[in-house]
mmCIF file with all atom_site columns, C-alpha atoms and ligand atoms in Angstrom:
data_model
loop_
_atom_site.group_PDB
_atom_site.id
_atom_site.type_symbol
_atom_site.label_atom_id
_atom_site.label_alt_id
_atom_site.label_comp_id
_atom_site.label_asym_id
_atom_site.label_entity_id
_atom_site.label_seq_id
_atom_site.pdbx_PDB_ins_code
_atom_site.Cartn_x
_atom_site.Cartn_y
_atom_site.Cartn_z
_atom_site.occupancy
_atom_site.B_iso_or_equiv
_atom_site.pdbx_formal_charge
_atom_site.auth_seq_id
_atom_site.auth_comp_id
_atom_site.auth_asym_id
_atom_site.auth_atom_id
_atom_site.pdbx_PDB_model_num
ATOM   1   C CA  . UNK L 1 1   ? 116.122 115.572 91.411  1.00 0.00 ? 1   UNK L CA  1
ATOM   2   C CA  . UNK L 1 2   ? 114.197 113.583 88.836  1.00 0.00 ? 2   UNK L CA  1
ATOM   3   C CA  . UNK L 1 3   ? 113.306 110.352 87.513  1.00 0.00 ? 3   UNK L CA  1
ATOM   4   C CA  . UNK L 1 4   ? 115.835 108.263 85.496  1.00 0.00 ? 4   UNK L CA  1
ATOM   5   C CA  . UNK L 1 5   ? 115.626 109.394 81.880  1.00 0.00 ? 5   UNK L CA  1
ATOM   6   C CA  . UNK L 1 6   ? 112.330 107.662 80.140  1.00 0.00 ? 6   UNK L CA  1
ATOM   7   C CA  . UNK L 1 7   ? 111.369 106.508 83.427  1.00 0.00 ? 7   UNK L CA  1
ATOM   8   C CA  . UNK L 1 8   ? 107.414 106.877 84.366  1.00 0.00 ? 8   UNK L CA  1
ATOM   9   C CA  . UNK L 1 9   ? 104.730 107.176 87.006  1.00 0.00 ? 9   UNK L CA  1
ATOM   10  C CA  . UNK L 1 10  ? 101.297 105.572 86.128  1.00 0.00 ? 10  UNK L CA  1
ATOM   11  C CA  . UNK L 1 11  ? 98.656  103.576 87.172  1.00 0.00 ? 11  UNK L CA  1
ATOM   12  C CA  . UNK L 1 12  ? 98.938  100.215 87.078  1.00 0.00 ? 12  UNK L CA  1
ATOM   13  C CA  . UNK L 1 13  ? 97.602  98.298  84.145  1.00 0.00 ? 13  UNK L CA  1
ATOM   14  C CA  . UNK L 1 14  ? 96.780  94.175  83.648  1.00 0.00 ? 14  UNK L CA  1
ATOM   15  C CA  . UNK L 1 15  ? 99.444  94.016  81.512  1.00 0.00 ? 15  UNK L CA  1
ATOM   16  C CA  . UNK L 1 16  ? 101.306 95.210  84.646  1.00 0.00 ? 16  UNK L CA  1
ATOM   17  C CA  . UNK L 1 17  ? 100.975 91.626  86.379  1.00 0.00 ? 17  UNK L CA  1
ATOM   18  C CA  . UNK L 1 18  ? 104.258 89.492  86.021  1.00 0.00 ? 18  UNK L CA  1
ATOM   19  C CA  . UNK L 1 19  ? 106.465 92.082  86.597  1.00 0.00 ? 19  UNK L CA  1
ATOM   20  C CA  . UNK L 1 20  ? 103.753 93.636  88.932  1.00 0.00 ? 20  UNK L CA  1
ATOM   21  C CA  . UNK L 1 21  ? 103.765 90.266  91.342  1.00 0.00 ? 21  UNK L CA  1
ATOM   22  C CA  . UNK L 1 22  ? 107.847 89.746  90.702  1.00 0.00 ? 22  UNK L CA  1
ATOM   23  C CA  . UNK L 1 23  ? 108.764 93.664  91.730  1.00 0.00 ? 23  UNK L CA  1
ATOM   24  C CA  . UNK L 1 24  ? 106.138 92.765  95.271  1.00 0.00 ? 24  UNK L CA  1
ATOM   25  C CA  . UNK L 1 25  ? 108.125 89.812  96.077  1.00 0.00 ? 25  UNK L CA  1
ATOM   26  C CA  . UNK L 1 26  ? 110.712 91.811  97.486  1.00 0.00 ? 26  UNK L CA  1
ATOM   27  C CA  . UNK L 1 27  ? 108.215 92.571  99.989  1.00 0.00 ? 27  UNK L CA  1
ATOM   28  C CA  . UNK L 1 28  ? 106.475 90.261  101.037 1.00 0.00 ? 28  UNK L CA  1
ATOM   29  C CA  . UNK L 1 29  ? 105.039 86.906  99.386  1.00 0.00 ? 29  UNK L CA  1
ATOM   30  C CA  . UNK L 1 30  ? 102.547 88.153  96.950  1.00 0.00 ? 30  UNK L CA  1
ATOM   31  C CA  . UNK L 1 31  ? 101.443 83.727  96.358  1.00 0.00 ? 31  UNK L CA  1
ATOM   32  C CA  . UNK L 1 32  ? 99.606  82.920  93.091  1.00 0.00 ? 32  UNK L CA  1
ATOM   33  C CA  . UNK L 1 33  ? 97.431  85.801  91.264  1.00 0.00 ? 33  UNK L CA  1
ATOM   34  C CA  . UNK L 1 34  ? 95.600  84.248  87.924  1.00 0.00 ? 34  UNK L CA  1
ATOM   35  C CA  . UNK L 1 35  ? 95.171  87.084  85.037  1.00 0.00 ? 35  UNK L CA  1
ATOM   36  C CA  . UNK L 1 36  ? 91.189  87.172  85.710  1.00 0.00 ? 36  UNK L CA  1
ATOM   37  C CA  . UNK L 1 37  ? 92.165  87.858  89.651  1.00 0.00 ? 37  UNK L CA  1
ATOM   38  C CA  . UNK L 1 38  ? 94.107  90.913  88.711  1.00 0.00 ? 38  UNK L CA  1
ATOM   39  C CA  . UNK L 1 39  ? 91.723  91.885  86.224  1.00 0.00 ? 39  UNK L CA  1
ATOM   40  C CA  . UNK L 1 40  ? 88.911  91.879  88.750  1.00 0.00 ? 40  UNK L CA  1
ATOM   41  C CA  . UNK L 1 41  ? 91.000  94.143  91.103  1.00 0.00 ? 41  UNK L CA  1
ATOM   42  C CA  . UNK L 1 42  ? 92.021  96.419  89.182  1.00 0.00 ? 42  UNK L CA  1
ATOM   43  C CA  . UNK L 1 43  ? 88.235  96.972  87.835  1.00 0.00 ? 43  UNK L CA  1
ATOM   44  C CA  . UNK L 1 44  ? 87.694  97.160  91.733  1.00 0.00 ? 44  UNK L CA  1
ATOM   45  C CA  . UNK L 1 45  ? 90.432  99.717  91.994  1.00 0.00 ? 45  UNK L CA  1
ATOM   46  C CA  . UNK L 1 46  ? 88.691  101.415 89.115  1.00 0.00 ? 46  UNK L CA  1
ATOM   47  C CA  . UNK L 1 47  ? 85.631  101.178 90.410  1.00 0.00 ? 47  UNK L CA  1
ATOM   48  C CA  . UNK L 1 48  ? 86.089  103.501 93.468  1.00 0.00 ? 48  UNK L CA  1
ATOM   49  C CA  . UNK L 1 49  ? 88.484  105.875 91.819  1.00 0.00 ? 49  UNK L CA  1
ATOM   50  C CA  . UNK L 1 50  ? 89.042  108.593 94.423  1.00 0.00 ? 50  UNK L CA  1
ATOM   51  C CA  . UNK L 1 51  ? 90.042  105.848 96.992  1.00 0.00 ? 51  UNK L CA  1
ATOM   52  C CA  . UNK L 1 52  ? 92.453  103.814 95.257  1.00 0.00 ? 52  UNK L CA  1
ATOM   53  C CA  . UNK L 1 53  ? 95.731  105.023 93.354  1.00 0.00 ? 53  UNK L CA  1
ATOM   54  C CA  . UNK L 1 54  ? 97.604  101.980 92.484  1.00 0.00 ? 54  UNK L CA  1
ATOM   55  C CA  . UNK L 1 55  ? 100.404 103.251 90.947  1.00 0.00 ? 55  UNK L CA  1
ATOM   56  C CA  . UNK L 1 56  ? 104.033 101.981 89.172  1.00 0.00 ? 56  UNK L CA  1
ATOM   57  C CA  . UNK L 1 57  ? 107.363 102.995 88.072  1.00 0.00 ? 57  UNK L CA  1
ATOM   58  C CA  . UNK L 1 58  ? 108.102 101.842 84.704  1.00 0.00 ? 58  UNK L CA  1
ATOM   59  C CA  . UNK L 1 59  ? 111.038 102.220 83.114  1.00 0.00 ? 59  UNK L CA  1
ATOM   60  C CA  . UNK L 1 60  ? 112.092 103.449 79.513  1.00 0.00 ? 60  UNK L CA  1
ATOM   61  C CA  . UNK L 1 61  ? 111.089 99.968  78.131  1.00 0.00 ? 61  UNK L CA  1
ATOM   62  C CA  . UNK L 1 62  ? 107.406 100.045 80.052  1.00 0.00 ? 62  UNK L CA  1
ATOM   63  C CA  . UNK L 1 63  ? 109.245 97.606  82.522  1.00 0.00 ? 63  UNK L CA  1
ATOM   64  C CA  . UNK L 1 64  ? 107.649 97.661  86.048  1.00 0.00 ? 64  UNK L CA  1
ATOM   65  C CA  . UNK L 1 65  ? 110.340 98.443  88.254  1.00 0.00 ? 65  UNK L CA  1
ATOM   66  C CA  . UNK L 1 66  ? 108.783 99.745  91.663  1.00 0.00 ? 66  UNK L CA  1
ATOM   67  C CA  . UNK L 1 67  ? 104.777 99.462  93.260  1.00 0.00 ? 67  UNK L CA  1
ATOM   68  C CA  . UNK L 1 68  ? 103.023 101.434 95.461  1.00 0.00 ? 68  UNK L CA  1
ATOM   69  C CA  . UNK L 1 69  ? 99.345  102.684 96.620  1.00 0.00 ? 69  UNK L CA  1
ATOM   70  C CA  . UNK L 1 70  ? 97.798  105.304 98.203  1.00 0.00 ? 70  UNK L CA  1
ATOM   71  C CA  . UNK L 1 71  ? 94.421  104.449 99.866  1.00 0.00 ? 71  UNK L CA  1
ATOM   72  C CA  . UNK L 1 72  ? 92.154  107.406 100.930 1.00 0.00 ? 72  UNK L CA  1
ATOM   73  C CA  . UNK L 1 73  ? 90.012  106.780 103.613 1.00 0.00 ? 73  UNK L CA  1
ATOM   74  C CA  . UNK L 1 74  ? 86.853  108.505 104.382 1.00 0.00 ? 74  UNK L CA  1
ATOM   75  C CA  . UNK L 1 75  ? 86.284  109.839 108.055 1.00 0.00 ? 75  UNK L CA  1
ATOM   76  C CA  . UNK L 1 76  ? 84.173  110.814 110.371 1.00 0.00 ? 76  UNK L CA  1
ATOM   77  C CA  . UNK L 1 77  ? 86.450  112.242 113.096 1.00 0.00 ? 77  UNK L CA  1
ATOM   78  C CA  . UNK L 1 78  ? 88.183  115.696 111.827 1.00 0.00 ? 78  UNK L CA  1
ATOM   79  C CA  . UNK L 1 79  ? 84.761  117.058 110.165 1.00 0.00 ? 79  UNK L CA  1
ATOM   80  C CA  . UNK L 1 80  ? 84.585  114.219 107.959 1.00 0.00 ? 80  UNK L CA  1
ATOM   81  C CA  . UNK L 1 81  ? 88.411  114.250 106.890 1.00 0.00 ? 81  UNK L CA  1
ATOM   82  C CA  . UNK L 1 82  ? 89.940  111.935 104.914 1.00 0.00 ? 82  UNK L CA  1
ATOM   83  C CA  . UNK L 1 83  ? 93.189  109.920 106.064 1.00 0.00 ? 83  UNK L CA  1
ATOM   84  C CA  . UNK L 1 84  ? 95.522  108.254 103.307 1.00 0.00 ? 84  UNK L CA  1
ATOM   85  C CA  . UNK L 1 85  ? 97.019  105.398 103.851 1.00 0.00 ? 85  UNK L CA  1
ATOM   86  C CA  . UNK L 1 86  ? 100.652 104.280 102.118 1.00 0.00 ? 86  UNK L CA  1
ATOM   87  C CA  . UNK L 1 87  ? 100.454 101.009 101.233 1.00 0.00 ? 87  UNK L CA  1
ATOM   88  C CA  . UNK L 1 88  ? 102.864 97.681  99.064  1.00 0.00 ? 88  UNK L CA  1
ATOM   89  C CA  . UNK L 1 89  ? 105.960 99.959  98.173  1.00 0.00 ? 89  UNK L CA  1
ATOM   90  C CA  . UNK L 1 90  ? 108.147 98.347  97.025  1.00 0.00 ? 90  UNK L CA  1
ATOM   91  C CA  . UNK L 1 91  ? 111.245 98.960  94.424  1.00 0.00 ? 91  UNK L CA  1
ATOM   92  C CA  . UNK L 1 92  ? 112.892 96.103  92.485  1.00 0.00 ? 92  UNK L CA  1
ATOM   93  C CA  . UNK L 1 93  ? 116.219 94.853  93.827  1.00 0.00 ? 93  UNK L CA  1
ATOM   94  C CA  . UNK L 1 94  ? 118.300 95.873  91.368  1.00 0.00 ? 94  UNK L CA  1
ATOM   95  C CA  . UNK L 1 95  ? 116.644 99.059  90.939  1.00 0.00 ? 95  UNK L CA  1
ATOM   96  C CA  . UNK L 1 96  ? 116.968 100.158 94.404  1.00 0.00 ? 96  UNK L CA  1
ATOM   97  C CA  . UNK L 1 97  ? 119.384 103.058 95.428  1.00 0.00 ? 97  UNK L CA  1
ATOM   98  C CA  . UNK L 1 98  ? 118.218 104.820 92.370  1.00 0.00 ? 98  UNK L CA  1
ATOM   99  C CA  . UNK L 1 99  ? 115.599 107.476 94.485  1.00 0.00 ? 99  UNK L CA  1
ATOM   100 C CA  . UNK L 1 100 ? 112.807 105.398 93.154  1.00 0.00 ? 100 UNK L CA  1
ATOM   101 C CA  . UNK L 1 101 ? 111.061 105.227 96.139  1.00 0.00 ? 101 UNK L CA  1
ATOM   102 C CA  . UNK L 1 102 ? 111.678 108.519 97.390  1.00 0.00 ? 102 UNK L CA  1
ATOM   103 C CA  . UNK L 1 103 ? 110.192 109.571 93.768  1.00 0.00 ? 103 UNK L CA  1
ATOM   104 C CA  . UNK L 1 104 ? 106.945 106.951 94.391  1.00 0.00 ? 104 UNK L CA  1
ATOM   105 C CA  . UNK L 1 105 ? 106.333 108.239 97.731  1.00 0.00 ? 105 UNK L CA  1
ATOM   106 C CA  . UNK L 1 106 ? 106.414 112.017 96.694  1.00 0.00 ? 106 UNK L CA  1
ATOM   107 C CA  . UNK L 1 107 ? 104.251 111.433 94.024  1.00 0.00 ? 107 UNK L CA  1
ATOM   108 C CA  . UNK L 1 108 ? 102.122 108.847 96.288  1.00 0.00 ? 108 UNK L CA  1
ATOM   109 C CA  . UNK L 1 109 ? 102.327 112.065 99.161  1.00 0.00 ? 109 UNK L CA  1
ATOM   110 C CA  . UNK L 1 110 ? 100.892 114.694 96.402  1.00 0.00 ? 110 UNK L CA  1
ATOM   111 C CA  . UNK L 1 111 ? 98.149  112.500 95.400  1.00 0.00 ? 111 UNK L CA  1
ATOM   112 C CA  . UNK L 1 112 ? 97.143  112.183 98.927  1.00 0.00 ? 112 UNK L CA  1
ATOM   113 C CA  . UNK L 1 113 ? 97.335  116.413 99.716  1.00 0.00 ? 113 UNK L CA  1
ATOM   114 C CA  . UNK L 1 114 ? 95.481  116.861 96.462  1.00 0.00 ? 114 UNK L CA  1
ATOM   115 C CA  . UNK L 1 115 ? 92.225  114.461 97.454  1.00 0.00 ? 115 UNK L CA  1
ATOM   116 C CA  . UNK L 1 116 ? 92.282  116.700 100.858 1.00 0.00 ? 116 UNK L CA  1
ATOM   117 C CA  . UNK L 1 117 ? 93.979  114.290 103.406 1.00 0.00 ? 117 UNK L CA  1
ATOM   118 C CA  . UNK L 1 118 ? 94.452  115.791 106.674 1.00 0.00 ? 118 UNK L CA  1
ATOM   119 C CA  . UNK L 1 119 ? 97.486  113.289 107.383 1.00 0.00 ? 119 UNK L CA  1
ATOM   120 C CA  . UNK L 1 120 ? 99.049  110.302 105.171 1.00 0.00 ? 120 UNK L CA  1
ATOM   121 C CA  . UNK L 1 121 ? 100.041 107.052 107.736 1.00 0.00 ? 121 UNK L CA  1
ATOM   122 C CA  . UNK L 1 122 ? 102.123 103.881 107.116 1.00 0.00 ? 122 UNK L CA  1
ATOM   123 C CA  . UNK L 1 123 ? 103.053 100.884 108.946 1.00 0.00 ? 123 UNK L CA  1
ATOM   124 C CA  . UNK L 1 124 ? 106.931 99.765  107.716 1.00 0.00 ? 124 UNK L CA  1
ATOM   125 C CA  . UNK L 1 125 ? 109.954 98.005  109.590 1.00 0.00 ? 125 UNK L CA  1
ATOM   126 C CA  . UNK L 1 126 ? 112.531 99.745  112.044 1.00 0.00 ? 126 UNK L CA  1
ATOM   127 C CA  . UNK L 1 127 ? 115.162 98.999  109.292 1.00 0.00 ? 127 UNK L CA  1
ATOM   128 C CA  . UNK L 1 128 ? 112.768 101.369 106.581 1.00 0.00 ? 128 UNK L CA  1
ATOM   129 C CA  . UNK L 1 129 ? 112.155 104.310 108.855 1.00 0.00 ? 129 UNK L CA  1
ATOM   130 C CA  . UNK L 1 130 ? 115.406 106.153 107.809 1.00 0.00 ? 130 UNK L CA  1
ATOM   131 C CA  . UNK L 1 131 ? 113.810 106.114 104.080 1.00 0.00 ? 131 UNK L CA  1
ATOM   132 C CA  . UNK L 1 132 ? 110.649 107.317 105.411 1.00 0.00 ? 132 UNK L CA  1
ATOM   133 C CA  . UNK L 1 133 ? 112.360 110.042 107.341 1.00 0.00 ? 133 UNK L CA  1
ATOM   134 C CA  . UNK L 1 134 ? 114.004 111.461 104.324 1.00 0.00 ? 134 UNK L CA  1
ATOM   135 C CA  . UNK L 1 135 ? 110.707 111.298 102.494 1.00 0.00 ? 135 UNK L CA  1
ATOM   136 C CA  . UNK L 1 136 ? 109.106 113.544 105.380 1.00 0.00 ? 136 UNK L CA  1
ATOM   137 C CA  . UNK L 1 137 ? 107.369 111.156 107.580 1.00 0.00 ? 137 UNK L CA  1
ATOM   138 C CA  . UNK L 1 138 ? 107.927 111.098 111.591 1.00 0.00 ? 138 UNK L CA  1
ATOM   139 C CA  . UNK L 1 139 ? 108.197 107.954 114.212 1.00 0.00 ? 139 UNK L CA  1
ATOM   140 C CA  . UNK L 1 140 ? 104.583 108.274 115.407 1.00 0.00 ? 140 UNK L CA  1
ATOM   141 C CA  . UNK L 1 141 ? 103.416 105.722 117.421 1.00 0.00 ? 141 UNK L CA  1
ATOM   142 C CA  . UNK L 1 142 ? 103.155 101.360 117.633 1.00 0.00 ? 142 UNK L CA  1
ATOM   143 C CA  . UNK L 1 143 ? 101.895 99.608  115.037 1.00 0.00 ? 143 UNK L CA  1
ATOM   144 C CA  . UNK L 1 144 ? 99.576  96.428  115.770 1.00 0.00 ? 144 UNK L CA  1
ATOM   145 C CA  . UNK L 1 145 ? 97.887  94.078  114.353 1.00 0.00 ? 145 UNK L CA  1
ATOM   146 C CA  . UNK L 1 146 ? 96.188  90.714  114.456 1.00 0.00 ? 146 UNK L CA  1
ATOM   147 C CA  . UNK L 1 147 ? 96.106  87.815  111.801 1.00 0.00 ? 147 UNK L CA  1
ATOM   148 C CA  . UNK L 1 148 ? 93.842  85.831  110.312 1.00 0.00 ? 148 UNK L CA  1
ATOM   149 C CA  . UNK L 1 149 ? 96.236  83.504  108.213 1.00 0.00 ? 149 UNK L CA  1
HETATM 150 N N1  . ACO T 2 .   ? 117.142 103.003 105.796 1.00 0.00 ? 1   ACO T N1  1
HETATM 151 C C1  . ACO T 2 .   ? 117.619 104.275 105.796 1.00 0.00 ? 1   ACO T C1  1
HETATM 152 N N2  . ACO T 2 .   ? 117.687 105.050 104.669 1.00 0.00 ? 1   ACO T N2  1
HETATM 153 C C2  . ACO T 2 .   ? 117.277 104.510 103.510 1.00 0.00 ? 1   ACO T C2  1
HETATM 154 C C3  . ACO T 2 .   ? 116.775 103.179 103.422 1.00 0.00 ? 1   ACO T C3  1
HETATM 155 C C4  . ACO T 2 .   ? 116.705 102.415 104.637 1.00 0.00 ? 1   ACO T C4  1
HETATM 156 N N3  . ACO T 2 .   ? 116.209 101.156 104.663 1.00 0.00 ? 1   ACO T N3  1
HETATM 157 N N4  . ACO T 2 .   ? 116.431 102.921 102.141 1.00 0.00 ? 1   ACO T N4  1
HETATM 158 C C5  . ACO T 2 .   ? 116.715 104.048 101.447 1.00 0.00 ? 1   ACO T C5  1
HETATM 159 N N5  . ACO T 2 .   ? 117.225 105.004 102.277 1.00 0.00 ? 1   ACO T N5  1
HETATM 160 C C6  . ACO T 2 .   ? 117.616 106.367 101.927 1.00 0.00 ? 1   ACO T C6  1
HETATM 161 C C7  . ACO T 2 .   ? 118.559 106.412 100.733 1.00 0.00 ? 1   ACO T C7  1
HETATM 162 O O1  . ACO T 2 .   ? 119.913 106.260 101.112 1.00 0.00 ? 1   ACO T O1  1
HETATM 163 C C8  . ACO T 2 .   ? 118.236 107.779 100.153 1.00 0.00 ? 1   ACO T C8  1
HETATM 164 O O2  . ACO T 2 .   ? 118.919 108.749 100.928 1.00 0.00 ? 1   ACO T O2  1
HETATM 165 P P1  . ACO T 2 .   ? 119.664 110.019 100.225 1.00 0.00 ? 1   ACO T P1  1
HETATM 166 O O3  . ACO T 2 .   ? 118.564 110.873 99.632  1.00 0.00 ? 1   ACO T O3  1
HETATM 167 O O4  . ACO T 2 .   ? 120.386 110.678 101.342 1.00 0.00 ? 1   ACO T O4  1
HETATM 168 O O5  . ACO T 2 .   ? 120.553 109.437 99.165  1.00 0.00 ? 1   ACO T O5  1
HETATM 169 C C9  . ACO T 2 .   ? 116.753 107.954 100.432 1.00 0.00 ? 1   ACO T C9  1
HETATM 170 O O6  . ACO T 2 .   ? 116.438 107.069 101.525 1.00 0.00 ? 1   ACO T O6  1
HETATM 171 C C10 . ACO T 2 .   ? 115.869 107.583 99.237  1.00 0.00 ? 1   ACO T C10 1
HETATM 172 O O7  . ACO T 2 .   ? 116.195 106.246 98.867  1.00 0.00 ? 1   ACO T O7  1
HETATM 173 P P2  . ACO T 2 .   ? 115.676 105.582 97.512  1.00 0.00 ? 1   ACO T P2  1
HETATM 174 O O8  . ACO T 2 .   ? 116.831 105.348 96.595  1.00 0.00 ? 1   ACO T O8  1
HETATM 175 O O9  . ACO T 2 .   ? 114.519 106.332 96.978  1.00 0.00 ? 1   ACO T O9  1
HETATM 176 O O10 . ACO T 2 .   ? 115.189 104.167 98.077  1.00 0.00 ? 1   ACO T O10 1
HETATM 177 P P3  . ACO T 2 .   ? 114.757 102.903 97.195  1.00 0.00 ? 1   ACO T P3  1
HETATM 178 O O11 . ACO T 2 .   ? 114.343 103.298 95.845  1.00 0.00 ? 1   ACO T O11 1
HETATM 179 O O12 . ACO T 2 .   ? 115.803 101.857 97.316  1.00 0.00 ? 1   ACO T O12 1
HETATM 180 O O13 . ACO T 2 .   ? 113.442 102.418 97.978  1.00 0.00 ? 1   ACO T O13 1
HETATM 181 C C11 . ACO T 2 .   ? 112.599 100.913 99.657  1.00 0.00 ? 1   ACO T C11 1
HETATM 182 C C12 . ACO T 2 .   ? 113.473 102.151 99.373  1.00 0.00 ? 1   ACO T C12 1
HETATM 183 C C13 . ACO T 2 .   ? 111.194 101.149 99.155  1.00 0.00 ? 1   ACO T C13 1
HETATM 184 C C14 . ACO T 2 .   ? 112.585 100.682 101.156 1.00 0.00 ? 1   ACO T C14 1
HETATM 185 C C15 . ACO T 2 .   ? 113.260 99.718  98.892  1.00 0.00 ? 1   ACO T C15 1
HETATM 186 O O14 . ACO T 2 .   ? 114.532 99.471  99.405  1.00 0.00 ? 1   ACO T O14 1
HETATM 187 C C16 . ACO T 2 .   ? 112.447 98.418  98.953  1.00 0.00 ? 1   ACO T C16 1
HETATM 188 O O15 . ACO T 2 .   ? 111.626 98.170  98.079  1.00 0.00 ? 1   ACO T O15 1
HETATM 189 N N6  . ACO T 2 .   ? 112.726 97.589  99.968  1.00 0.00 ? 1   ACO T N6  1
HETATM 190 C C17 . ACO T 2 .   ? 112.068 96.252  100.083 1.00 0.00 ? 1   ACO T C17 1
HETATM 191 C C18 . ACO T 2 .   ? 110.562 96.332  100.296 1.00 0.00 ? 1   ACO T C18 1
HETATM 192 C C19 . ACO T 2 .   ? 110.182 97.228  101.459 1.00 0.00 ? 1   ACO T C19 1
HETATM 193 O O16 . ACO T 2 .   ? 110.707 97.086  102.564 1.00 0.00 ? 1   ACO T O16 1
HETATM 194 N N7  . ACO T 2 .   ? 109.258 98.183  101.203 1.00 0.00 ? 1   ACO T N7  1
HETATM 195 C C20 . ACO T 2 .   ? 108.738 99.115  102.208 1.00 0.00 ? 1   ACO T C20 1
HETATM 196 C C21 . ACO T 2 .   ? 107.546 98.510  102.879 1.00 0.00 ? 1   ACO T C21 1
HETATM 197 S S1  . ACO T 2 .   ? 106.687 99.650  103.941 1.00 0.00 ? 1   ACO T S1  1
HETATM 198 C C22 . ACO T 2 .   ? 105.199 100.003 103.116 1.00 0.00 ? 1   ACO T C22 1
HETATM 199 O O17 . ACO T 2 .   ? 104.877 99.408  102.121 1.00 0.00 ? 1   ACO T O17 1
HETATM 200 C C23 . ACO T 2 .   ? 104.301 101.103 103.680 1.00 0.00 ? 1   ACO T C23 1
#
């Protein structure tokens, strides 16, 4: 199974931030993001390169069309192991159905074995563990949290 012909996996670029913010909103609500705001996170991204992999599917016309991140924490428990952390997937809604997730997460999953994680996590909704499940992941636990907003 592969990508849709002329379909792509990179990192995400500043040029990346309309459709970068509009593919997000199915997720959650991404508010406003100026050009100089994403420019000064992705330099942060950048900046620690073997923590964050912010990465997109674009499509044959260099269209985002899906989002997602893998962020690689550095332990102490586990011999100083290193835990990666899914994060922001999200595909666009008329590009869902299409294995474009399952594709992000493998790729997302690969990154995550290469840097030596000893386990990838991920907090998502009741209704998204099926697609987790076929992307390998297993029910492990409660997810918590407290807010600040
Ligand atoms: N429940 C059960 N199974 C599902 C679901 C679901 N919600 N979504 C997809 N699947 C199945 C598909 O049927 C497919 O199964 P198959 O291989 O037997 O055909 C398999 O999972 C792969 O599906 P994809 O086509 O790759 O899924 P898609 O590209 O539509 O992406 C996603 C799924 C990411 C959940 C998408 O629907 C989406 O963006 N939803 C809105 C945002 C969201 O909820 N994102 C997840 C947040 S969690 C986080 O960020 C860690």
């Amino acid at each position: 199974m592969a990508l849709p012909d002329g379909y792509t996996i990179r990192p995400v670029r500043v040029s990346d931030l309309d459709r970068y913010l509009s593919v997000l909103s199915v997720l959650t609500t991404v508010g406003d993001v100026s050009v100089t705001q994403f420019q000064e996170l992705i330099a942060h991204w950048e900046a620690h390169p073997n923590v964050y992999f912010p990465r997109v599917i674009a499509d044959a016309e260099d269209k985002v069309v899906a989002t997602g991140m893998i962020v690689v924490e550095q332990k102490l428990i586990h011999g100083c192991g290193k835990v990666g952390h899914i994060e922001d997937i999200a595909v666009d809604k008329d590009q869902q159905g299409k294995n474009l997730g399952y594709h992000l997460i493998t790729h997302l999953n690969s990154i995550g074995e290469k840097e030596g994680c000893y386990k990838i996590i991920l907090d998502c909704s009741p209704e998204n563990t099926g697609f987790y499940v076929k992307c390998g992941y297993k029910d492990s636990g409660v997810y918590m949290s407290k807010r600040y907003d």
